[in-house]
PDB file of C-alpha atoms in Angstrom:
ATOM      1  CA  UNK U   1      23.665  52.135  42.581  1.00 77.00           C
ATOM      2  CA  UNK U   2      24.869  49.007  41.518  1.00 83.00           C
ATOM      3  CA  UNK U   3      25.365  47.213  45.343  1.00 87.00           C
ATOM      4  CA  UNK U   4      23.657  44.137  46.773  1.00 89.00           C
ATOM      5  CA  UNK U   5      23.317  44.988  49.916  1.00 91.00           C
ATOM      6  CA  UNK U   6      20.740  47.025  51.579  1.00 92.00           C
ATOM      7  CA  UNK U   7      23.318  48.828  53.934  1.00 92.00           C
ATOM      8  CA  UNK U   8      25.238  50.504  51.205  1.00 93.00           C
ATOM      9  CA  UNK U   9      22.438  51.471  49.096  1.00 91.00           C
ATOM     10  CA  UNK U  10      20.882  53.633  52.233  1.00 90.00           C
ATOM     11  CA  UNK U  11      24.312  55.428  53.222  1.00 92.00           C
ATOM     12  CA  UNK U  12      24.455  56.543  49.186  1.00 90.00           C
ATOM     13  CA  UNK U  13      20.444  57.224  49.638  1.00 89.00           C
ATOM     14  CA  UNK U  14      20.922  59.171  52.656  1.00 89.00           C
ATOM     15  CA  UNK U  15      23.604  61.115  51.614  1.00 89.00           C
ATOM     16  CA  UNK U  16      21.380  62.609  48.486  1.00 86.00           C
ATOM     17  CA  UNK U  17      18.914  63.418  51.165  1.00 87.00           C
ATOM     18  CA  UNK U  18      21.747  65.918  53.249  1.00 89.00           C
ATOM     19  CA  UNK U  19      23.242  67.091  49.855  1.00 86.00           C
ATOM     20  CA  UNK U  20      19.410  68.346  48.989  1.00 85.00           C
ATOM     21  CA  UNK U  21      18.754  69.599  51.880  1.00 89.00           C
ATOM     22  CA  UNK U  22      22.410  71.688  52.289  1.00 89.00           C
ATOM     23  CA  UNK U  23      21.603  72.916  48.491  1.00 88.00           C
ATOM     24  CA  UNK U  24      17.484  74.049  48.302  1.00 88.00           C
ATOM     25  CA  UNK U  25      18.150  76.197  51.762  1.00 88.00           C
ATOM     26  CA  UNK U  26      21.882  77.880  49.604  1.00 88.00           C
ATOM     27  CA  UNK U  27      20.044  81.119  49.430  1.00 86.00           C
ATOM     28  CA  UNK U  28      19.359  81.210  53.117  1.00 86.00           C
ATOM     29  CA  UNK U  29      15.931  83.185  52.350  1.00 88.00           C
ATOM     30  CA  UNK U  30      13.315  81.913  55.087  1.00 88.00           C
ATOM     31  CA  UNK U  31      11.643  80.394  52.406  1.00 87.00           C
ATOM     32  CA  UNK U  32      14.323  78.045  51.301  1.00 88.00           C
ATOM     33  CA  UNK U  33      15.009  77.241  55.497  1.00 90.00           C
ATOM     34  CA  UNK U  34      11.392  76.378  55.190  1.00 91.00           C
ATOM     35  CA  UNK U  35      11.557  73.752  51.939  1.00 88.00           C
ATOM     36  CA  UNK U  36      15.324  72.049  52.417  1.00 89.00           C
ATOM     37  CA  UNK U  37      13.617  71.189  56.210  1.00 91.00           C
ATOM     38  CA  UNK U  38      10.254  69.658  54.748  1.00 91.00           C
ATOM     39  CA  UNK U  39      12.814  68.211  52.342  1.00 88.00           C
ATOM     40  CA  UNK U  40      14.479  66.708  54.304  1.00 90.00           C
ATOM     41  CA  UNK U  41      11.961  65.335  56.477  1.00 91.00           C
ATOM     42  CA  UNK U  42       9.890  63.708  54.003  1.00 90.00           C
ATOM     43  CA  UNK U  43      13.239  62.016  53.030  1.00 89.00           C
ATOM     44  CA  UNK U  44      13.294  61.438  56.231  1.00 90.00           C
ATOM     45  CA  UNK U  45      10.291  59.371  56.334  1.00 90.00           C
ATOM     46  CA  UNK U  46      11.011  57.286  53.603  1.00 90.00           C
ATOM     47  CA  UNK U  47      14.825  56.451  55.171  1.00 90.00           C
ATOM     48  CA  UNK U  48      12.930  55.083  57.682  1.00 93.00           C
ATOM     49  CA  UNK U  49      11.172  52.685  56.438  1.00 92.00           C
ATOM     50  CA  UNK U  50      14.475  51.839  54.910  1.00 91.00           C
ATOM     51  CA  UNK U  51      15.924  50.885  57.712  1.00 93.00           C
ATOM     52  CA  UNK U  52      13.081  49.341  58.936  1.00 93.00           C
ATOM     53  CA  UNK U  53      13.048  47.452  56.042  1.00 92.00           C
ATOM     54  CA  UNK U  54      17.076  46.396  56.373  1.00 93.00           C
ATOM     55  CA  UNK U  55      16.319  45.708  60.195  1.00 92.00           C
ATOM     56  CA  UNK U  56      13.345  43.152  59.994  1.00 91.00           C
ATOM     57  CA  UNK U  57      15.438  42.080  56.923  1.00 91.00           C
ATOM     58  CA  UNK U  58      18.090  40.979  58.949  1.00 91.00           C
ATOM     59  CA  UNK U  59      16.146  39.608  61.352  1.00 91.00           C
ATOM     60  CA  UNK U  60      13.890  37.872  59.809  1.00 89.00           C
ATOM     61  CA  UNK U  61      15.690  36.783  56.712  1.00 87.00           C
ATOM     62  CA  UNK U  62      19.381  36.910  57.794  1.00 87.00           C
ATOM     63  CA  UNK U  63      19.896  38.981  54.482  1.00 87.00           C
ATOM     64  CA  UNK U  64      20.634  42.246  53.879  1.00 89.00           C
ATOM     65  CA  UNK U  65      20.803  41.803  49.695  1.00 88.00           C
ATOM     66  CA  UNK U  66      18.021  43.065  47.931  1.00 88.00           C
ATOM     67  CA  UNK U  67      18.314  40.593  45.674  1.00 89.00           C
ATOM     68  CA  UNK U  68      17.771  37.729  48.479  1.00 89.00           C
ATOM     69  CA  UNK U  69      14.630  39.946  49.713  1.00 89.00           C
ATOM     70  CA  UNK U  70      13.709  40.475  46.310  1.00 88.00           C
ATOM     71  CA  UNK U  71      13.735  36.942  45.239  1.00 88.00           C
ATOM     72  CA  UNK U  72      12.107  35.607  48.592  1.00 86.00           C
ATOM     73  CA  UNK U  73       9.272  38.523  47.901  1.00 80.00           C
ATOM     74  CA  UNK U  74       8.276  38.862  51.893  1.00 84.00           C
ATOM     75  CA  UNK U  75       5.624  41.698  51.793  1.00 88.00           C
ATOM     76  CA  UNK U  76       6.721  43.417  54.665  1.00 90.00           C
ATOM     77  CA  UNK U  77      10.430  44.749  53.616  1.00 91.00           C
ATOM     78  CA  UNK U  78       9.349  45.307  49.662  1.00 90.00           C
ATOM     79  CA  UNK U  79       6.346  47.222  51.285  1.00 91.00           C
ATOM     80  CA  UNK U  80       8.615  49.212  53.212  1.00 92.00           C
ATOM     81  CA  UNK U  81      11.686  49.294  50.400  1.00 92.00           C
ATOM     82  CA  UNK U  82       8.210  50.944  47.816  1.00 92.00           C
ATOM     83  CA  UNK U  83       7.106  53.114  50.361  1.00 93.00           C
ATOM     84  CA  UNK U  84      11.110  54.649  50.772  1.00 92.00           C
ATOM     85  CA  UNK U  85      11.166  55.115  46.926  1.00 92.00           C
ATOM     86  CA  UNK U  86       7.748  56.776  46.484  1.00 92.00           C
ATOM     87  CA  UNK U  87       8.803  59.179  49.014  1.00 91.00           C
ATOM     88  CA  UNK U  88      12.481  59.989  47.239  1.00 89.00           C
ATOM     89  CA  UNK U  89      10.595  59.408  43.846  1.00 89.00           C
ATOM     90  CA  UNK U  90       7.966  62.626  45.373  1.00 87.00           C
ATOM     91  CA  UNK U  91       5.021  60.571  44.278  1.00 90.00           C
ATOM     92  CA  UNK U  92       1.979  62.278  46.026  1.00 88.00           C
ATOM     93  CA  UNK U  93       0.694  62.632  48.817  1.00 87.00           C
ATOM     94  CA  UNK U  94       5.201  63.113  48.804  1.00 87.00           C
ATOM     95  CA  UNK U  95       5.157  65.211  45.907  1.00 85.00           C
ATOM     96  CA  UNK U  96       5.754  68.485  47.559  1.00 85.00           C
ATOM     97  CA  UNK U  97       9.178  68.394  48.702  1.00 85.00           C
ATOM     98  CA  UNK U  98       9.995  68.663  44.593  1.00 84.00           C
ATOM     99  CA  UNK U  99       8.192  71.934  44.397  1.00 82.00           C
ATOM    100  CA  UNK U 100       9.721  73.605  46.876  1.00 82.00           C
ATOM    101  CA  UNK U 101      13.151  72.254  45.555  1.00 82.00           C
ATOM    102  CA  UNK U 102      12.905  75.661  43.149  1.00 79.00           C
ATOM    103  CA  UNK U 103      14.459  77.866  44.973  1.00 80.00           C
ATOM    104  CA  UNK U 104      17.672  75.825  44.879  1.00 80.00           C
ATOM    105  CA  UNK U 105      20.206  77.777  41.973  1.00 81.00           C
ATOM    106  CA  UNK U 106      19.356  75.805  38.260  1.00 78.00           C
ATOM    107  CA  UNK U 107      22.316  73.735  38.443  1.00 81.00           C
ATOM    108  CA  UNK U 108      21.149  71.729  41.435  1.00 77.00           C
ATOM    109  CA  UNK U 109      16.947  71.598  40.338  1.00 74.00           C
ATOM    110  CA  UNK U 110      19.062  70.467  36.627  1.00 78.00           C
ATOM    111  CA  UNK U 111      21.077  67.288  38.547  1.00 78.00           C
ATOM    112  CA  UNK U 112      19.700  66.591  41.962  1.00 75.00           C
ATOM    113  CA  UNK U 113      15.895  66.722  41.168  1.00 74.00           C
ATOM    114  CA  UNK U 114      15.509  65.631  37.703  1.00 77.00           C
ATOM    115  CA  UNK U 115      18.287  63.374  36.983  1.00 74.00           C
ATOM    116  CA  UNK U 116      19.876  62.115  39.532  1.00 78.00           C
ATOM    117  CA  UNK U 117      17.962  61.963  43.307  1.00 81.00           C
ATOM    118  CA  UNK U 118      14.358  61.669  43.054  1.00 84.00           C
ATOM    119  CA  UNK U 119      15.371  59.379  40.112  1.00 88.00           C
ATOM    120  CA  UNK U 120      16.889  57.221  43.024  1.00 88.00           C
ATOM    121  CA  UNK U 121      13.602  55.883  44.112  1.00 89.00           C
ATOM    122  CA  UNK U 122      12.152  54.951  40.381  1.00 91.00           C
ATOM    123  CA  UNK U 123      15.508  53.103  40.512  1.00 91.00           C
ATOM    124  CA  UNK U 124      14.811  50.979  43.654  1.00 91.00           C
ATOM    125  CA  UNK U 125      11.040  50.499  42.450  1.00 92.00           C
ATOM    126  CA  UNK U 126      12.566  49.302  39.337  1.00 92.00           C
ATOM    127  CA  UNK U 127      15.213  46.704  41.432  1.00 91.00           C
ATOM    128  CA  UNK U 128      11.783  45.986  43.436  1.00 91.00           C
ATOM    129  CA  UNK U 129       9.431  44.552  39.992  1.00 90.00           C
ATOM    130  CA  UNK U 130       9.982  40.999  40.253  1.00 90.00           C
ATOM    131  CA  UNK U 131       8.981  41.012  44.337  1.00 90.00           C
ATOM    132  CA  UNK U 132       5.691  44.010  43.056  1.00 89.00           C
ATOM    133  CA  UNK U 133       4.688  41.586  39.441  1.00 87.00           C
ATOM    134  CA  UNK U 134       0.797  40.633  40.700  1.00 87.00           C
ATOM    135  CA  UNK U 135       0.695  41.297  44.091  1.00 89.00           C
ATOM    136  CA  UNK U 136      -1.498  44.146  46.751  1.00 92.00           C
ATOM    137  CA  UNK U 137       1.656  46.041  47.230  1.00 90.00           C
ATOM    138  CA  UNK U 138       2.494  46.826  43.004  1.00 90.00           C
ATOM    139  CA  UNK U 139      -1.410  47.254  42.765  1.00 92.00           C
ATOM    140  CA  UNK U 140      -1.068  49.758  45.972  1.00 93.00           C
ATOM    141  CA  UNK U 141       2.359  51.273  43.776  1.00 92.00           C
ATOM    142  CA  UNK U 142       0.531  51.667  40.744  1.00 93.00           C
ATOM    143  CA  UNK U 143      -2.286  53.122  41.537  1.00 94.00           C
ATOM    144  CA  UNK U 144      -0.057  55.450  42.967  1.00 94.00           C
ATOM    145  CA  UNK U 145       1.907  55.690  40.237  1.00 94.00           C
ATOM    146  CA  UNK U 146      -1.025  56.773  38.011  1.00 94.00           C
ATOM    147  CA  UNK U 147      -3.003  58.681  39.911  1.00 94.00           C
ATOM    148  CA  UNK U 148       0.688  60.875  39.892  1.00 93.00           C
ATOM    149  CA  UNK U 149       0.963  60.696  36.774  1.00 94.00           C
ATOM    150  CA  UNK U 150      -2.389  61.566  35.712  1.00 94.00           C
ATOM    151  CA  UNK U 151      -2.599  64.646  38.234  1.00 93.00           C
ATOM    152  CA  UNK U 152       0.597  66.202  38.277  1.00 93.00           C
ATOM    153  CA  UNK U 153       0.291  66.668  33.976  1.00 92.00           C
ATOM    154  CA  UNK U 154      -2.779  68.451  35.067  1.00 93.00           C
ATOM    155  CA  UNK U 155      -1.705  70.399  37.057  1.00 91.00           C
ATOM    156  CA  UNK U 156       1.991  70.884  34.707  1.00 90.00           C
ATOM    157  CA  UNK U 157      -0.285  72.503  32.026  1.00 90.00           C
ATOM    158  CA  UNK U 158      -2.269  75.361  33.931  1.00 89.00           C
ATOM    159  CA  UNK U 159       1.341  76.433  35.549  1.00 88.00           C
ATOM    160  CA  UNK U 160       3.000  79.690  34.372  1.00 87.00           C
ATOM    161  CA  UNK U 161       5.775  79.447  35.964  1.00 86.00           C
ATOM    162  CA  UNK U 162       8.453  77.901  33.831  1.00 85.00           C
ATOM    163  CA  UNK U 163      10.038  75.682  36.111  1.00 83.00           C
ATOM    164  CA  UNK U 164       6.918  74.872  37.754  1.00 85.00           C
ATOM    165  CA  UNK U 165       6.103  73.476  34.559  1.00 88.00           C
ATOM    166  CA  UNK U 166       8.923  71.585  34.063  1.00 87.00           C
ATOM    167  CA  UNK U 167       8.562  70.219  38.423  1.00 86.00           C
ATOM    168  CA  UNK U 168       5.290  69.286  37.538  1.00 89.00           C
ATOM    169  CA  UNK U 169       5.909  67.418  34.485  1.00 90.00           C
ATOM    170  CA  UNK U 170       8.771  65.573  36.304  1.00 89.00           C
ATOM    171  CA  UNK U 171       6.576  64.292  39.297  1.00 90.00           C
ATOM    172  CA  UNK U 172       4.363  63.298  36.106  1.00 92.00           C
ATOM    173  CA  UNK U 173       7.303  61.290  34.536  1.00 92.00           C
ATOM    174  CA  UNK U 174       8.268  59.776  37.960  1.00 93.00           C
ATOM    175  CA  UNK U 175       4.773  58.562  38.367  1.00 93.00           C
ATOM    176  CA  UNK U 176       4.839  56.614  35.208  1.00 94.00           C
ATOM    177  CA  UNK U 177       8.306  55.051  36.219  1.00 94.00           C
ATOM    178  CA  UNK U 178       6.324  54.415  39.043  1.00 93.00           C
ATOM    179  CA  UNK U 179       3.375  52.649  38.112  1.00 94.00           C
ATOM    180  CA  UNK U 180       5.458  50.647  35.335  1.00 93.00           C
ATOM    181  CA  UNK U 181       7.579  49.300  37.771  1.00 92.00           C
ATOM    182  CA  UNK U 182       4.501  48.449  40.021  1.00 92.00           C
ATOM    183  CA  UNK U 183       3.022  46.364  37.367  1.00 92.00           C
ATOM    184  CA  UNK U 184       6.225  44.637  37.600  1.00 86.00           C
ATOM    185  CA  UNK U 185       5.594  42.992  33.620  1.00 90.00           C
ATOM    186  CA  UNK U 186       8.836  42.175  31.583  1.00 90.00           C
ATOM    187  CA  UNK U 187       7.615  45.093  28.605  1.00 92.00           C
ATOM    188  CA  UNK U 188       6.581  47.460  31.692  1.00 92.00           C
ATOM    189  CA  UNK U 189       9.980  47.155  33.217  1.00 92.00           C
ATOM    190  CA  UNK U 190      11.998  47.681  29.828  1.00 94.00           C
ATOM    191  CA  UNK U 191       9.707  50.777  29.044  1.00 94.00           C
ATOM    192  CA  UNK U 192       9.965  52.203  32.171  1.00 94.00           C
ATOM    193  CA  UNK U 193      14.009  51.350  32.226  1.00 93.00           C
ATOM    194  CA  UNK U 194      13.998  53.709  28.815  1.00 93.00           C
ATOM    195  CA  UNK U 195      11.658  56.146  29.902  1.00 93.00           C
ATOM    196  CA  UNK U 196      14.350  56.522  33.056  1.00 91.00           C
ATOM    197  CA  UNK U 197      17.502  57.274  30.893  1.00 89.00           C
ATOM    198  CA  UNK U 198      15.446  59.559  28.460  1.00 89.00           C
ATOM    199  CA  UNK U 199      13.630  61.793  31.252  1.00 88.00           C
ATOM    200  CA  UNK U 200      17.306  62.155  33.184  1.00 84.00           C
ATOM    201  CA  UNK U 201      18.829  63.628  30.112  1.00 83.00           C
ATOM    202  CA  UNK U 202      16.363  65.884  28.719  1.00 87.00           C
ATOM    203  CA  UNK U 203      14.836  66.880  32.315  1.00 85.00           C
ATOM    204  CA  UNK U 204      18.047  68.205  33.336  1.00 83.00           C
ATOM    205  CA  UNK U 205      19.116  69.764  29.522  1.00 86.00           C
ATOM    206  CA  UNK U 206      15.508  71.740  30.215  1.00 87.00           C
ATOM    207  CA  UNK U 207      15.770  72.698  33.842  1.00 84.00           C
ATOM    208  CA  UNK U 208      19.329  74.150  32.535  1.00 85.00           C
ATOM    209  CA  UNK U 209      17.201  76.411  29.266  1.00 87.00           C
ATOM    210  CA  UNK U 210      14.707  77.759  32.281  1.00 86.00           C
ATOM    211  CA  UNK U 211      17.907  79.014  34.079  1.00 85.00           C
ATOM    212  CA  UNK U 212      19.997  80.391  30.862  1.00 88.00           C
ATOM    213  CA  UNK U 213      16.275  82.011  29.911  1.00 89.00           C
ATOM    214  CA  UNK U 214      15.513  83.918  33.521  1.00 87.00           C
ATOM    215  CA  UNK U 215      18.749  84.884  32.918  1.00 87.00           C
ATOM    216  CA  UNK U 216      18.617  87.075  30.140  1.00 87.00           C
ATOM    217  CA  UNK U 217      14.273  87.841  30.584  1.00 87.00           C
ATOM    218  CA  UNK U 218      14.472  88.477  33.729  1.00 85.00           C
ATOM    219  CA  UNK U 219      11.492  86.385  34.197  1.00 85.00           C
ATOM    220  CA  UNK U 220      10.371  82.733  34.838  1.00 85.00           C
ATOM    221  CA  UNK U 221       7.167  82.696  33.758  1.00 87.00           C
ATOM    222  CA  UNK U 222       5.725  81.263  29.984  1.00 86.00           C
ATOM    223  CA  UNK U 223       4.260  84.422  28.845  1.00 86.00           C
ATOM    224  CA  UNK U 224       7.285  86.500  29.031  1.00 85.00           C
ATOM    225  CA  UNK U 225       9.522  84.230  26.753  1.00 85.00           C
ATOM    226  CA  UNK U 226       6.842  84.660  23.412  1.00 83.00           C
ATOM    227  CA  UNK U 227       8.920  84.751  20.346  1.00 80.00           C
ATOM    228  CA  UNK U 228      12.234  82.929  22.212  1.00 79.00           C
TER     229      UNK U 228
END
């Protein structure tokens, strides 16, 4: 998280993808295996963008320091790293892998898919934000984040599965953080940081709540949660 070296960041970045793949497929059902493979290939697509960004930075800029890439503001590596961040943080059209992650055990959903793995994506965008301010790349990131925020919010309030409500609201929150990072102004970056911390803590506990209610009632349907 604190590293300046893009190689180290990428190493641990991909470890989260592997952990997610293994945990989504934990039950070994057909749906779990299918969803885990989808999560893997979508995140590896972002990982490929990350790898190309590192290669370009090493060959053209003679550096693998994230700070150096951001300060120079070279379009290609910044755009590729932003793409990696968008896939990891499940922005449209890459949101399906996060929805499929619901088949994982509830503690996995709480830790990996609300507080840890998806936060790596928006965290990367926040570290890139000085290079995104008032650029075409930043405008595209802000547009994708804003659309994801709006569309996922509407989808969240139309669901009856408790875990799906939380999954869509997670994608929506990540979209808002992404939009703030894409704008890249001092105020929006601070807003995104506070939202990131708040969401990581609160959403992980909400996932645990849904798991506890499901164990008690045998259902995740919010219509069955009347009078709780």
